[in-house]
Every structure is written in C-alpha cells, then in structure tokens.
C-alpha cells in the first residue's frame, strides 16, 4: 500500500472516505473482505452473512445481520430493510464502529456517542416505533441467553422486567399507579447507558496497516 | 539469601531475658503513653526477677508482689502459688505487642479528625515508627528491623493477595498492554538511567564516591527504580481517582516485580563476578521471561487447585476461606523457591481462583474472605510503615550529600521522562488516549516504599551499602511524605476525574454483554480476529470445559447475566434485611413499580381469573411447610456447622422462583386503586416469611386488619398469604432477628408485592373498586 497505489484511486474512494471517515487502507481492507463475503459480486445478501462459520456461535447473530441490512442505519430517513446491500452501505454500517481519535473534539465525541447509541437502539427497537417496549426488551434478554443452555423463560422475563423497572425508576421517578410506562425512548436509553462511555467502548480496530503512526503526515485513527 | 547479611534483631540472647524484658517494658511504656490507658498494667510486669535492675530505668507500676515467695521458708521450698516466667511467652508476647501498638496508632489517627485529612496515614505511621525507634535507641536497645524474611514472607503477601483477589479484571485486561509497557520498559529505563547517571557523576565527583563501580550503581538503580505497590495502595486509596489511572499505576507496581527480581539477581551475580558478557545479558533476558511467565504459571496452577477444592466444600463451609488463603500463600512460597516472581504468582493465583471460588462458596465465606484479607492487609501495611520508621532510626547511616540529593533528583527526572516518552508511544496504540493530566498523575504516583528498603538491606556489607541505604531511605521518605501529601491537593487542583461511585446496574450489565457479542459478531463479519474474537473464544472454552470441572452443581452452567442478576437480588435482599430492623426503610426512590411497566393490553378488562381453591390451598401448604422447615433447621446447632443458609439451598431457590413467577403473574392481573398515600410511611416491620415472601405491613394495621382481611372472599392468594402472616405478627414484634430466618427476596419485587398486597387487601375485588382504601397504606 505504497503511495503509488493511492495515486491511481483517490477519486474512487474519496467520497467514501468523506462519508464514512475511514482511511484508504481501511476501505481497501474492507473492500477485500466484502468481495470475499459476496463471492466477488457487487452486493451481499443475507445468505452470504449467514454462512460465516464464526458467527454460528454468536447468540446475537440474527440481530447483527438484521442491523446490517437495516435501512435506518444508513443515515437516511428510510425505514425497512434491504434485501441486498452494496459496498457503500456496508461501509456505512461499519462506520458506526469507528473509535474516536485524539483530535476528536468533545462535541464530535458526543455526536459519535449518539450515533452509536442510535445503532444499538435500532437493534432493540424492531418495530421502529421509537420506543423499546417491554416485549422487545424481553426478546433482547432472551436472545442474549439463548446460547447459554436451557434457560427458563421466566428467568429471562424476570431479568428484563427488573431492567425495565430500573429504567423507569431512574427516568421517571414518580409515577402514579395507573400510569403506564410505554417504553424506553431514546433519551431514556441514553440516560441509562451514560456510565458506559459508549464512544470508546463500541469500536473495532479496523485492520489498518498504514496508520499506526509510522506514516508521516496524515494521522487518522 | 539467608547467608547474606541479615540482621538478627531478636538475637538479644547475649543479654538474656533481661534486655528483652526491658524492651518489652519500654514498649509497654509507649503503649501507655499512646493509648493513655492504664489497663495495660500486666505488660508492666515485664521485669525480671527483681534482681539487679537498672536504677535508671523508668519506674514501673509493677507488681512486685508477684515475686515468688522463695525467701519465706529456708528449707522447704514453698509451693509457688504465683510464679513469673516471662521467657517462654516472650516471642509471641512481643509480636502481639507490636501489632497492638500499630493498631492503636492507626486508631488514634482516625480519631483525631484534622490530621488524617491532610496527611496520609502512611506518613503518620512512619513518624510514629521514627519516634518508637528513637525511644528504643535512647534506651540502648536493639530495635527489630525490617529484614528480608519478615518483610517478604509475612508482611507483604497479605497485601498483595488482597490486591490480587479483588483486582478489577476488566479494566486491568483492557489496559494490560499499557501496564506492561510501563512496568517492564519503564522500570528498565529507570534502572539503567539512574544507574548510569549515578556512575557518571560518581566518577566525576572523585574522592569518596570514586569507589563505586558501574555494577553497584546499576544494582542501586534497580533497587530504587521499582514503584512500590504498598506505598501506591496506601496513598491512592485515599484520593479516589478514576479507575483508569488507579489501575495503571497500581498494575504497574505489581507487574514490575518480575523485572526487579531479574535485574536484582542479575546485577548482584555480576557485581560479584566482576565482568559481564553478552551471553550473560542474553541469559538475563531469557531469565526475565522465565521468571514472569513461570510465576504466573505457578500461580495459575495453585489457583485452579484452589478452585477445584472449593467445589467440594459444600459440607464444610467453615473452612472455605482457609483454602483460599493457604493455596495463595503456597503459590507465593513455591514461586519464591524457584526464585520466580512471587508477587506475580500471588496475583495470578487470586485472579484465577476467584470466579470459580465465588461461584462455589457460601455468601458468608465470601464475606469472611473479604474481611480477613482487608484486615490482614491493613495490619501488615501499618506494621510495614512503622518498621520502616524504626529501621530508619536504627540502621547505620552514611550520609553523603551529593549522592543522596542526586538520587532524589534522578529518580524524579527519570520517572517523568520515562512516563512522557512511553505515553507518546503508547498513545499511538490506545483508543482512550492518555492526556497530559493523566501522565502527570502516573508520573507523580510512582512512589517508592518498603520493597526498595528490604532489597537494599540484602546487599552485602561493604562501605557503600550504608550510603546506598541512606539514599534509599531518603527517596522513600521523599516520595511518601512530599508526593504522598501533595498528591491529593494536586488531584483536586488539576480536576482529575474521580472515581464514580455508581453501582453497576442491570441495564449496564445487559448492555455490556450485548456489546461484547455485537462487537464479536461485527469482527467476525469483517474477518478480523481482534480482541473480542479471542475473548469470546476464551469465554466459550471457559464455559464448556473449565467451569464444568471447577464449579459445583447447577451453577456451572449458569450464564453470567443470570449470576449477576442473582447477585444483585441477593445484595438487595441483604440490604432489605439489614434495614428492616431499623425504623426507616431505605427511601424508595421512585414509586414506579411493576404494574407501571407491565403492558396493559388485553388483560385489563378481564375479570379476576378464578384461582382454584386447590391452588390456593397448595400455596398455603407450601408456605406453612417452609415455616416449619425453618424452625426445624434452627433446632440443631453444632460448632462446626453454620446455620444452614437458605440462600444456598438450590432446591428452594428453584421453587422460590417458580412461586414468585406465579405470584407475579397473578398480581399483574389486578387493577389497583390509587390509595390515599401517606407521604412518609409509618414505621414498618418487615416480616420474614422464611425464605420466600416478604410482607410488610404497618404496625398499627397489624392484627385487626389481618383478621378483617380474612373475611374477604377474594382475592384469594393475597388473603391466603396474609393468613399465614397473621399468626406471626404477634411473635415477631421483636423481629428481625435476622439469624432466625434468612431471607431471600427481590427488592423491586418486594416493593411491588408489598404495594400490591396492601392494595389488594384494600381492594376486595374488581367489582367493588373504591371500597377500602387508605387502611393499608403503602
């Protein structure tokens, strides 16, 4: 990945870089992987992702695949999900997992955090009504526990109920007994996960040959 | 090691029991002075048999009438009714006296409010040590000295075990790279820089210092360069900085032991041999890996052994904590046998053992382990600092201005340079970069302590040793006093982030796990075998193989989320138990309860489901049976059995859960009436249904209401439960004797059950809404 190569393809990746914030090396690596996954096609479908062997053990496999194909994560106002996605959409989804850099200002960090939280929120809020209801939350807990052997559904329900109760009590301290807490809104979601410092936790180290500083000049993440 | 110049402090055999007795007597004086208590009179009887005492000695309020009356009858020796033999208790007596002194000092500091907030405890203890040492020297006695065996085998291990067992694993692992870089590279840099510069300056200074050769300087540099875990713990404990900085400095102080050990042995061997070859240097590098990895392996083996043993202790709960302590101590000693890094072995043992042991042992054992470790580490830390003070006064000193000042300056400079340089490199690989403030705290927190001192003590006796020792002591004093005292205001001045005190909530736990899986999945999609991938693999290996072997019973297959949840429930139950006896319940922060979040949906319009009479009877039977069972359990008691903890009874756990689920389901069907609520709930008594439900009822609402409740036709099980409760209030007014019944309850559920119970009782049925309210105030 010497300087000579980048000379020939700057335009191709330039707008991708601008949109997603990845560096050229990262985009190249991801492109290689994309082609590998799709069998050298231009788009990936769900079956391609399903067939990744390592994902089989992951309890959240379905959710992850759904999230990748979810239109809401494309930063456009559409809803629903794709059948197949192209490389650009793939990159958009992956861009949610970029870490902040030393140069990121606090406002940018805040925006980054909101973006990542929104990604998580979309994963939970499957019917896209803007709130995570108790049922949806229960489903989350069940999925988490799904690969851990035979769990009584009552346990998962208990945990989800307790968690929901906690969200409700932290965010809406006083509710009359006949009021009903509809579900977790995005603001409440942000509130309860405040302590986790999402902007630094939710990241992947994208394979990045050049940027481990040895390059003079541009320092990306 | 033992062949080297070890001071034998208690070899006062020459002066016999007398001098030791005087020493003991002197200490008793100090004790009296310090504690201001005259209760310690019997220590004053530490005098010899009254013959030939020093007139200059401080007069004792001694019991001279304790002398055997041997001069009463000339021929037949009277049977000594009361005799005095100090010799055979001397050693344990002295040891206990020292420990008691240390603890009384510690107590004293915390009673005096102002001092302890300005000066860290370690400083005060050293000052006390200085005073005591001065006193002892004034008497002309030989003071006990912090020599190698005492320090490394008895005083240091509890502190390290405490640190290792309760090491926060997640932040440690996340920052492991950084910590290792600081520990290994940083210490190496410090040692060579200080050693080299010292040598250069010594050569230039000529005369006195010219005799100091390079290897000695390097040895000295090694000793002085290591950050000391005891000192760091003592100071950082009080300033509560954020987790990241704490784990960085503390982790560094723990892991640099391997480097210190290797370098120390290396330079000592060389300085005796005189020459160094490249081969030797290479061997040194290999030695480093052997020492550190070997230490970790030894620790891990003992840790697994300990975990395996704890699997079978379900019938002998009382000795469970001992296994933890002994296996860890054995790990430490075994590592010392092979000259591996004992500290790393101890840490590895604690870390390996902990998750499995905690899954196996009882709650009480867990508390015991925690308290014993904290207690021991507190005592030994206190003793270390006091002994440091005493040894300072006692030891031979050779003060050399150049050398000492140079050492102090070099230590500071090399630390700062090292931290800045390393951080620059590390930040390129870190996600959460270390800011300048962080770097400052890391540099400033590099305190030296007793380890440096003990290692210095081990040096062979030559003229340089005293000079080295003096310099070491000066550095230690400087770091502990100056840096220790000023770090707190500096932290506040720089507005460094402090530790956030929040408890981990279940939402955070759910999402932490969720994130773990999510990130692992994304990594797999990207084809990138990163952190998460390997962590996930390790977890799965752990779950499928290791846990099966090391955890007893059902718990081996329990997923982490559920164990977290159970732990949380248990904690809340404990809290409820503990607060139930006092007048006020912990203020329930929010009035949100389960019904607020349950979806209303189709269940709203339903009539009360007819709960069959048989179901109700069944529930009543179960509850009654449990009441009896608990009473039966309490009847037998033996010294070796703890009261059987209902918490640990797996069977009842499962049953309890099932019952609770049932209850919940039924409760959620009930509509509730917004009762007129009082703002402050009256004094509540918590009645503990053995193992299972918790009822609260207002004291004034006791019997009459309960009886009245019986007459209501429905809701059945609520009434049924109250029926069970009514015989109890009369006997339970003295209530929660928590040892009578242990409780298992889930607080939010309790609250909602309470609310529901009370409301249900006020609400006789869905047909008549507003009939009774307010009587059972929630």
PDB file of C-alpha atoms in Angstrom, chain B residues 34-236:
ATOM      1  CA  UNK B  34      -0.017   6.460  73.405  1.00  0.00           C
ATOM      2  CA  UNK B  35      -3.222   4.899  74.446  1.00  0.00           C
ATOM      3  CA  UNK B  36      -3.466   6.721  77.682  1.00  0.00           C
ATOM      4  CA  UNK B  37      -4.946   3.678  79.131  1.00  0.00           C
ATOM      5  CA  UNK B  38      -3.809   2.212  82.293  1.00  0.00           C
ATOM      6  CA  UNK B  39      -5.359  -1.049  81.542  1.00  0.00           C
ATOM      7  CA  UNK B  40      -2.185  -2.490  80.273  1.00  0.00           C
ATOM      8  CA  UNK B  41      -0.799  -2.993  83.634  1.00  0.00           C
ATOM      9  CA  UNK B  42       0.124  -6.573  83.174  1.00  0.00           C
ATOM     10  CA  UNK B  43       2.567  -5.633  80.485  1.00  0.00           C
ATOM     11  CA  UNK B  44       4.331  -3.739  83.136  1.00  0.00           C
ATOM     12  CA  UNK B  45       5.147  -6.934  84.788  1.00  0.00           C
ATOM     13  CA  UNK B  46       7.739  -7.497  82.176  1.00  0.00           C
ATOM     14  CA  UNK B  47      10.533  -7.261  84.560  1.00  0.00           C
ATOM     15  CA  UNK B  48      12.972  -9.821  85.516  1.00  0.00           C
ATOM     16  CA  UNK B  49      13.022 -11.422  88.867  1.00  0.00           C
ATOM     17  CA  UNK B  50      13.750  -8.232  90.584  1.00  0.00           C
ATOM     18  CA  UNK B  51      17.456  -8.751  90.909  1.00  0.00           C
ATOM     19  CA  UNK B  52      19.965  -6.345  89.565  1.00  0.00           C
ATOM     20  CA  UNK B  53      17.683  -3.985  87.798  1.00  0.00           C
ATOM     21  CA  UNK B  54      18.934  -0.799  86.314  1.00  0.00           C
ATOM     22  CA  UNK B  55      18.252   2.083  88.573  1.00  0.00           C
ATOM     23  CA  UNK B  56      17.941   4.373  85.607  1.00  0.00           C
ATOM     24  CA  UNK B  57      15.038   2.530  84.284  1.00  0.00           C
ATOM     25  CA  UNK B  58      11.665   4.083  84.187  1.00  0.00           C
ATOM     26  CA  UNK B  59       9.764   3.152  87.231  1.00  0.00           C
ATOM     27  CA  UNK B  60       7.043   0.756  86.558  1.00  0.00           C
ATOM     28  CA  UNK B  61       3.799   0.384  88.240  1.00  0.00           C
ATOM     29  CA  UNK B  62       4.912  -3.146  88.513  1.00  0.00           C
ATOM     30  CA  UNK B  63       3.602  -5.897  90.564  1.00  0.00           C
ATOM     31  CA  UNK B  64       6.448  -6.625  92.819  1.00  0.00           C
ATOM     32  CA  UNK B  65       4.295  -8.738  94.931  1.00  0.00           C
ATOM     33  CA  UNK B  66       4.319 -11.242  92.165  1.00  0.00           C
ATOM     34  CA  UNK B  67       7.712 -12.416  93.249  1.00  0.00           C
ATOM     35  CA  UNK B  68       7.779 -15.946  94.343  1.00  0.00           C
ATOM     36  CA  UNK B  69       7.966 -16.118  97.997  1.00  0.00           C
ATOM     37  CA  UNK B  70      11.032 -18.170  97.992  1.00  0.00           C
ATOM     38  CA  UNK B  71      12.603 -16.405 100.857  1.00  0.00           C
ATOM     39  CA  UNK B  72       9.903 -17.261 103.279  1.00  0.00           C
ATOM     40  CA  UNK B  73      10.990 -20.708 104.307  1.00  0.00           C
ATOM     41  CA  UNK B  74      14.586 -21.575 104.319  1.00  0.00           C
ATOM     42  CA  UNK B  75      14.499 -25.338 103.949  1.00  0.00           C
ATOM     43  CA  UNK B  76      11.416 -26.416 102.191  1.00  0.00           C
ATOM     44  CA  UNK B  77      10.651 -24.504  99.072  1.00  0.00           C
ATOM     45  CA  UNK B  78       7.087 -23.361  99.298  1.00  0.00           C
ATOM     46  CA  UNK B  79       4.819 -24.307  96.540  1.00  0.00           C
ATOM     47  CA  UNK B  80       4.773 -21.273  94.292  1.00  0.00           C
ATOM     48  CA  UNK B  81       1.219 -20.174  94.162  1.00  0.00           C
ATOM     49  CA  UNK B  82       2.013 -17.422  91.780  1.00  0.00           C
ATOM     50  CA  UNK B  83       5.132 -17.504  89.694  1.00  0.00           C
ATOM     51  CA  UNK B  84       6.544 -15.485  86.950  1.00  0.00           C
ATOM     52  CA  UNK B  85       8.075 -16.803  83.818  1.00  0.00           C
ATOM     53  CA  UNK B  86       8.294 -14.339  81.034  1.00  0.00           C
ATOM     54  CA  UNK B  87      10.768 -16.175  78.876  1.00  0.00           C
ATOM     55  CA  UNK B  88       8.517 -18.725  77.434  1.00  0.00           C
ATOM     56  CA  UNK B  89       5.959 -16.269  76.199  1.00  0.00           C
ATOM     57  CA  UNK B  90       8.428 -13.715  75.113  1.00  0.00           C
ATOM     58  CA  UNK B  91       8.244 -14.087  71.403  1.00  0.00           C
ATOM     59  CA  UNK B  92       4.505 -14.185  70.860  1.00  0.00           C
ATOM     60  CA  UNK B  93       4.144 -11.533  73.519  1.00  0.00           C
ATOM     61  CA  UNK B  94       6.418  -9.142  71.744  1.00  0.00           C
ATOM     62  CA  UNK B  95       4.855  -9.780  68.410  1.00  0.00           C
ATOM     63  CA  UNK B  96       1.392  -9.175  69.754  1.00  0.00           C
ATOM     64  CA  UNK B  97       2.577  -6.057  71.470  1.00  0.00           C
ATOM     65  CA  UNK B  98       3.943  -4.641  68.290  1.00  0.00           C
ATOM     66  CA  UNK B  99       0.814  -5.373  66.368  1.00  0.00           C
ATOM     67  CA  UNK B 100      -1.319  -3.913  69.106  1.00  0.00           C
ATOM     68  CA  UNK B 101       0.786  -0.809  69.141  1.00  0.00           C
ATOM     69  CA  UNK B 102       0.456  -0.431  65.403  1.00  0.00           C
ATOM     70  CA  UNK B 103      -3.286  -0.781  65.501  1.00  0.00           C
ATOM     71  CA  UNK B 104      -3.710   1.608  68.386  1.00  0.00           C
ATOM     72  CA  UNK B 105      -1.744   4.148  66.447  1.00  0.00           C
ATOM     73  CA  UNK B 106      -3.979   3.677  63.491  1.00  0.00           C
ATOM     74  CA  UNK B 107      -6.997   4.056  65.693  1.00  0.00           C
ATOM     75  CA  UNK B 108      -5.597   7.186  67.211  1.00  0.00           C
ATOM     76  CA  UNK B 109      -5.138   8.852  63.860  1.00  0.00           C
ATOM     77  CA  UNK B 110      -8.640   8.381  62.808  1.00  0.00           C
ATOM     78  CA  UNK B 111      -9.959   9.787  65.999  1.00  0.00           C
ATOM     79  CA  UNK B 112      -8.076  12.991  65.505  1.00  0.00           C
ATOM     80  CA  UNK B 113     -10.067  14.430  62.658  1.00  0.00           C
ATOM     81  CA  UNK B 114      -7.985  17.146  61.153  1.00  0.00           C
ATOM     82  CA  UNK B 115      -4.704  15.418  60.827  1.00  0.00           C
ATOM     83  CA  UNK B 116      -5.930  12.435  58.907  1.00  0.00           C
ATOM     84  CA  UNK B 117      -7.464  14.536  56.202  1.00  0.00           C
ATOM     85  CA  UNK B 118      -4.296  16.398  55.440  1.00  0.00           C
ATOM     86  CA  UNK B 119      -1.592  13.864  55.989  1.00  0.00           C
ATOM     87  CA  UNK B 120      -1.910  10.414  54.530  1.00  0.00           C
ATOM     88  CA  UNK B 121      -1.821   7.602  57.002  1.00  0.00           C
ATOM     89  CA  UNK B 122       1.438   6.195  55.752  1.00  0.00           C
ATOM     90  CA  UNK B 123       3.275   9.363  56.684  1.00  0.00           C
ATOM     91  CA  UNK B 124       1.895   9.382  60.167  1.00  0.00           C
ATOM     92  CA  UNK B 125       2.817   5.776  60.678  1.00  0.00           C
ATOM     93  CA  UNK B 126       6.367   6.373  59.575  1.00  0.00           C
ATOM     94  CA  UNK B 127       6.616   9.250  62.015  1.00  0.00           C
ATOM     95  CA  UNK B 128       5.384   7.001  64.784  1.00  0.00           C
ATOM     96  CA  UNK B 129       7.940   4.449  63.744  1.00  0.00           C
ATOM     97  CA  UNK B 130      10.612   7.090  63.949  1.00  0.00           C
ATOM     98  CA  UNK B 131       9.526   8.030  67.426  1.00  0.00           C
ATOM     99  CA  UNK B 132       9.435   4.475  68.633  1.00  0.00           C
ATOM    100  CA  UNK B 133      12.765   3.796  67.033  1.00  0.00           C
ATOM    101  CA  UNK B 134      14.193   6.840  68.669  1.00  0.00           C
ATOM    102  CA  UNK B 135      12.896   5.734  72.019  1.00  0.00           C
ATOM    103  CA  UNK B 136      14.336   2.299  71.626  1.00  0.00           C
ATOM    104  CA  UNK B 137      17.650   3.672  70.593  1.00  0.00           C
ATOM    105  CA  UNK B 138      17.694   6.041  73.516  1.00  0.00           C
ATOM    106  CA  UNK B 139      17.334   3.080  75.784  1.00  0.00           C
ATOM    107  CA  UNK B 140      20.194   1.485  74.056  1.00  0.00           C
ATOM    108  CA  UNK B 141      18.261  -1.480  72.804  1.00  0.00           C
ATOM    109  CA  UNK B 142      18.411  -3.218  69.523  1.00  0.00           C
ATOM    110  CA  UNK B 143      15.331  -2.451  67.581  1.00  0.00           C
ATOM    111  CA  UNK B 144      13.584  -5.000  65.445  1.00  0.00           C
ATOM    112  CA  UNK B 145      14.489  -4.399  61.892  1.00  0.00           C
ATOM    113  CA  UNK B 146      12.627  -4.903  58.695  1.00  0.00           C
ATOM    114  CA  UNK B 147      14.660  -7.774  57.451  1.00  0.00           C
ATOM    115  CA  UNK B 148      14.084  -9.863  54.457  1.00  0.00           C
ATOM    116  CA  UNK B 149      12.192 -12.838  55.796  1.00  0.00           C
ATOM    117  CA  UNK B 150       9.894 -10.830  57.962  1.00  0.00           C
ATOM    118  CA  UNK B 151       9.009  -8.496  55.183  1.00  0.00           C
ATOM    119  CA  UNK B 152       8.798 -10.766  52.190  1.00  0.00           C
ATOM    120  CA  UNK B 153       7.272 -13.794  53.830  1.00  0.00           C
ATOM    121  CA  UNK B 154       4.949 -12.353  56.393  1.00  0.00           C
ATOM    122  CA  UNK B 155       4.197  -8.724  55.790  1.00  0.00           C
ATOM    123  CA  UNK B 156       3.987  -8.430  52.043  1.00  0.00           C
ATOM    124  CA  UNK B 157       1.856 -11.421  50.946  1.00  0.00           C
ATOM    125  CA  UNK B 158      -1.422 -10.366  52.594  1.00  0.00           C
ATOM    126  CA  UNK B 159      -1.310  -7.002  50.894  1.00  0.00           C
ATOM    127  CA  UNK B 160      -0.603  -8.487  47.512  1.00  0.00           C
ATOM    128  CA  UNK B 161      -3.228 -11.165  47.926  1.00  0.00           C
ATOM    129  CA  UNK B 162      -5.781  -8.584  48.882  1.00  0.00           C
ATOM    130  CA  UNK B 163      -4.884  -6.578  45.827  1.00  0.00           C
ATOM    131  CA  UNK B 164      -4.846  -9.561  43.532  1.00  0.00           C
ATOM    132  CA  UNK B 165      -8.019 -11.198  44.700  1.00  0.00           C
ATOM    133  CA  UNK B 166     -10.027  -8.025  44.320  1.00  0.00           C
ATOM    134  CA  UNK B 167      -8.303  -6.811  41.209  1.00  0.00           C
ATOM    135  CA  UNK B 168     -10.861  -5.358  38.834  1.00  0.00           C
ATOM    136  CA  UNK B 169     -10.305  -7.669  35.947  1.00  0.00           C
ATOM    137  CA  UNK B 170     -11.954  -5.798  33.146  1.00  0.00           C
ATOM    138  CA  UNK B 171     -10.049  -2.552  33.348  1.00  0.00           C
ATOM    139  CA  UNK B 172      -6.881  -4.479  34.077  1.00  0.00           C
ATOM    140  CA  UNK B 173      -7.182  -6.576  30.959  1.00  0.00           C
ATOM    141  CA  UNK B 174      -8.247  -3.690  28.810  1.00  0.00           C
ATOM    142  CA  UNK B 175      -5.172  -1.754  29.783  1.00  0.00           C
ATOM    143  CA  UNK B 176      -2.827  -4.678  30.058  1.00  0.00           C
ATOM    144  CA  UNK B 177      -0.650  -3.566  27.198  1.00  0.00           C
ATOM    145  CA  UNK B 178      -0.142  -0.145  28.667  1.00  0.00           C
ATOM    146  CA  UNK B 179       0.512  -1.534  32.106  1.00  0.00           C
ATOM    147  CA  UNK B 180       3.074  -3.978  30.808  1.00  0.00           C
ATOM    148  CA  UNK B 181       4.875  -1.308  28.869  1.00  0.00           C
ATOM    149  CA  UNK B 182       5.090   0.890  31.921  1.00  0.00           C
ATOM    150  CA  UNK B 183       6.095  -1.956  34.160  1.00  0.00           C
ATOM    151  CA  UNK B 184       8.715  -3.567  32.010  1.00  0.00           C
ATOM    152  CA  UNK B 185      10.103  -0.880  29.774  1.00  0.00           C
ATOM    153  CA  UNK B 186       9.575   1.867  32.311  1.00  0.00           C
ATOM    154  CA  UNK B 187      11.391   0.040  35.079  1.00  0.00           C
ATOM    155  CA  UNK B 188      14.226  -0.936  32.789  1.00  0.00           C
ATOM    156  CA  UNK B 189      14.584   2.640  31.678  1.00  0.00           C
ATOM    157  CA  UNK B 190      14.558   3.881  35.250  1.00  0.00           C
ATOM    158  CA  UNK B 191      17.118   1.357  36.414  1.00  0.00           C
ATOM    159  CA  UNK B 192      19.588   1.988  33.648  1.00  0.00           C
ATOM    160  CA  UNK B 193      19.149   5.695  33.583  1.00  0.00           C
ATOM    161  CA  UNK B 194      19.594   6.140  37.301  1.00  0.00           C
ATOM    162  CA  UNK B 195      22.417   3.617  37.487  1.00  0.00           C
ATOM    163  CA  UNK B 196      24.230   5.075  34.552  1.00  0.00           C
ATOM    164  CA  UNK B 197      23.908   8.680  35.628  1.00  0.00           C
ATOM    165  CA  UNK B 198      24.943   7.844  39.171  1.00  0.00           C
ATOM    166  CA  UNK B 199      28.029   6.147  37.880  1.00  0.00           C
ATOM    167  CA  UNK B 200      28.915   9.056  35.684  1.00  0.00           C
ATOM    168  CA  UNK B 201      28.507  11.551  38.457  1.00  0.00           C
ATOM    169  CA  UNK B 202      30.352   9.392  40.943  1.00  0.00           C
ATOM    170  CA  UNK B 203      33.281   9.163  38.615  1.00  0.00           C
ATOM    171  CA  UNK B 204      33.300  12.862  38.241  1.00  0.00           C
ATOM    172  CA  UNK B 205      32.951  13.530  41.919  1.00  0.00           C
ATOM    173  CA  UNK B 206      36.070  11.591  42.610  1.00  0.00           C
ATOM    174  CA  UNK B 207      37.290  11.007  46.134  1.00  0.00           C
ATOM    175  CA  UNK B 208      34.669   9.345  48.291  1.00  0.00           C
ATOM    176  CA  UNK B 209      32.416   8.256  45.542  1.00  0.00           C
ATOM    177  CA  UNK B 210      35.043   7.082  43.155  1.00  0.00           C
ATOM    178  CA  UNK B 211      34.969   3.622  44.536  1.00  0.00           C
ATOM    179  CA  UNK B 212      31.504   3.000  43.354  1.00  0.00           C
ATOM    180  CA  UNK B 213      31.699   0.835  40.292  1.00  0.00           C
ATOM    181  CA  UNK B 214      29.234   0.567  37.488  1.00  0.00           C
ATOM    182  CA  UNK B 215      27.620  -2.651  38.548  1.00  0.00           C
ATOM    183  CA  UNK B 216      26.989  -1.422  42.027  1.00  0.00           C
ATOM    184  CA  UNK B 217      25.419   1.665  40.611  1.00  0.00           C
ATOM    185  CA  UNK B 218      23.235  -0.366  38.344  1.00  0.00           C
ATOM    186  CA  UNK B 219      22.244  -2.532  41.251  1.00  0.00           C
ATOM    187  CA  UNK B 220      21.373   0.525  43.208  1.00  0.00           C
ATOM    188  CA  UNK B 221      19.417   1.859  40.276  1.00  0.00           C
ATOM    189  CA  UNK B 222      17.432  -1.338  40.095  1.00  0.00           C
ATOM    190  CA  UNK B 223      16.533  -1.246  43.732  1.00  0.00           C
ATOM    191  CA  UNK B 224      15.404   2.313  43.690  1.00  0.00           C
ATOM    192  CA  UNK B 225      13.564   2.283  40.418  1.00  0.00           C
ATOM    193  CA  UNK B 226      10.695  -0.014  41.199  1.00  0.00           C
ATOM    194  CA  UNK B 227       7.357   1.541  42.045  1.00  0.00           C
ATOM    195  CA  UNK B 228       6.121   0.053  45.264  1.00  0.00           C
ATOM    196  CA  UNK B 229       2.629  -1.454  45.482  1.00  0.00           C
ATOM    197  CA  UNK B 230       2.285  -0.931  49.211  1.00  0.00           C
ATOM    198  CA  UNK B 231       3.013   2.760  49.073  1.00  0.00           C
ATOM    199  CA  UNK B 232       0.873   3.248  45.990  1.00  0.00           C
ATOM    200  CA  UNK B 233      -2.031   1.470  47.584  1.00  0.00           C
ATOM    201  CA  UNK B 234      -1.683   3.394  50.797  1.00  0.00           C
ATOM    202  CA  UNK B 235      -1.748   6.757  49.089  1.00  0.00           C
ATOM    203  CA  UNK B 236      -4.082   6.118  46.205  1.00  0.00           C
TER     204      UNK B 236
END
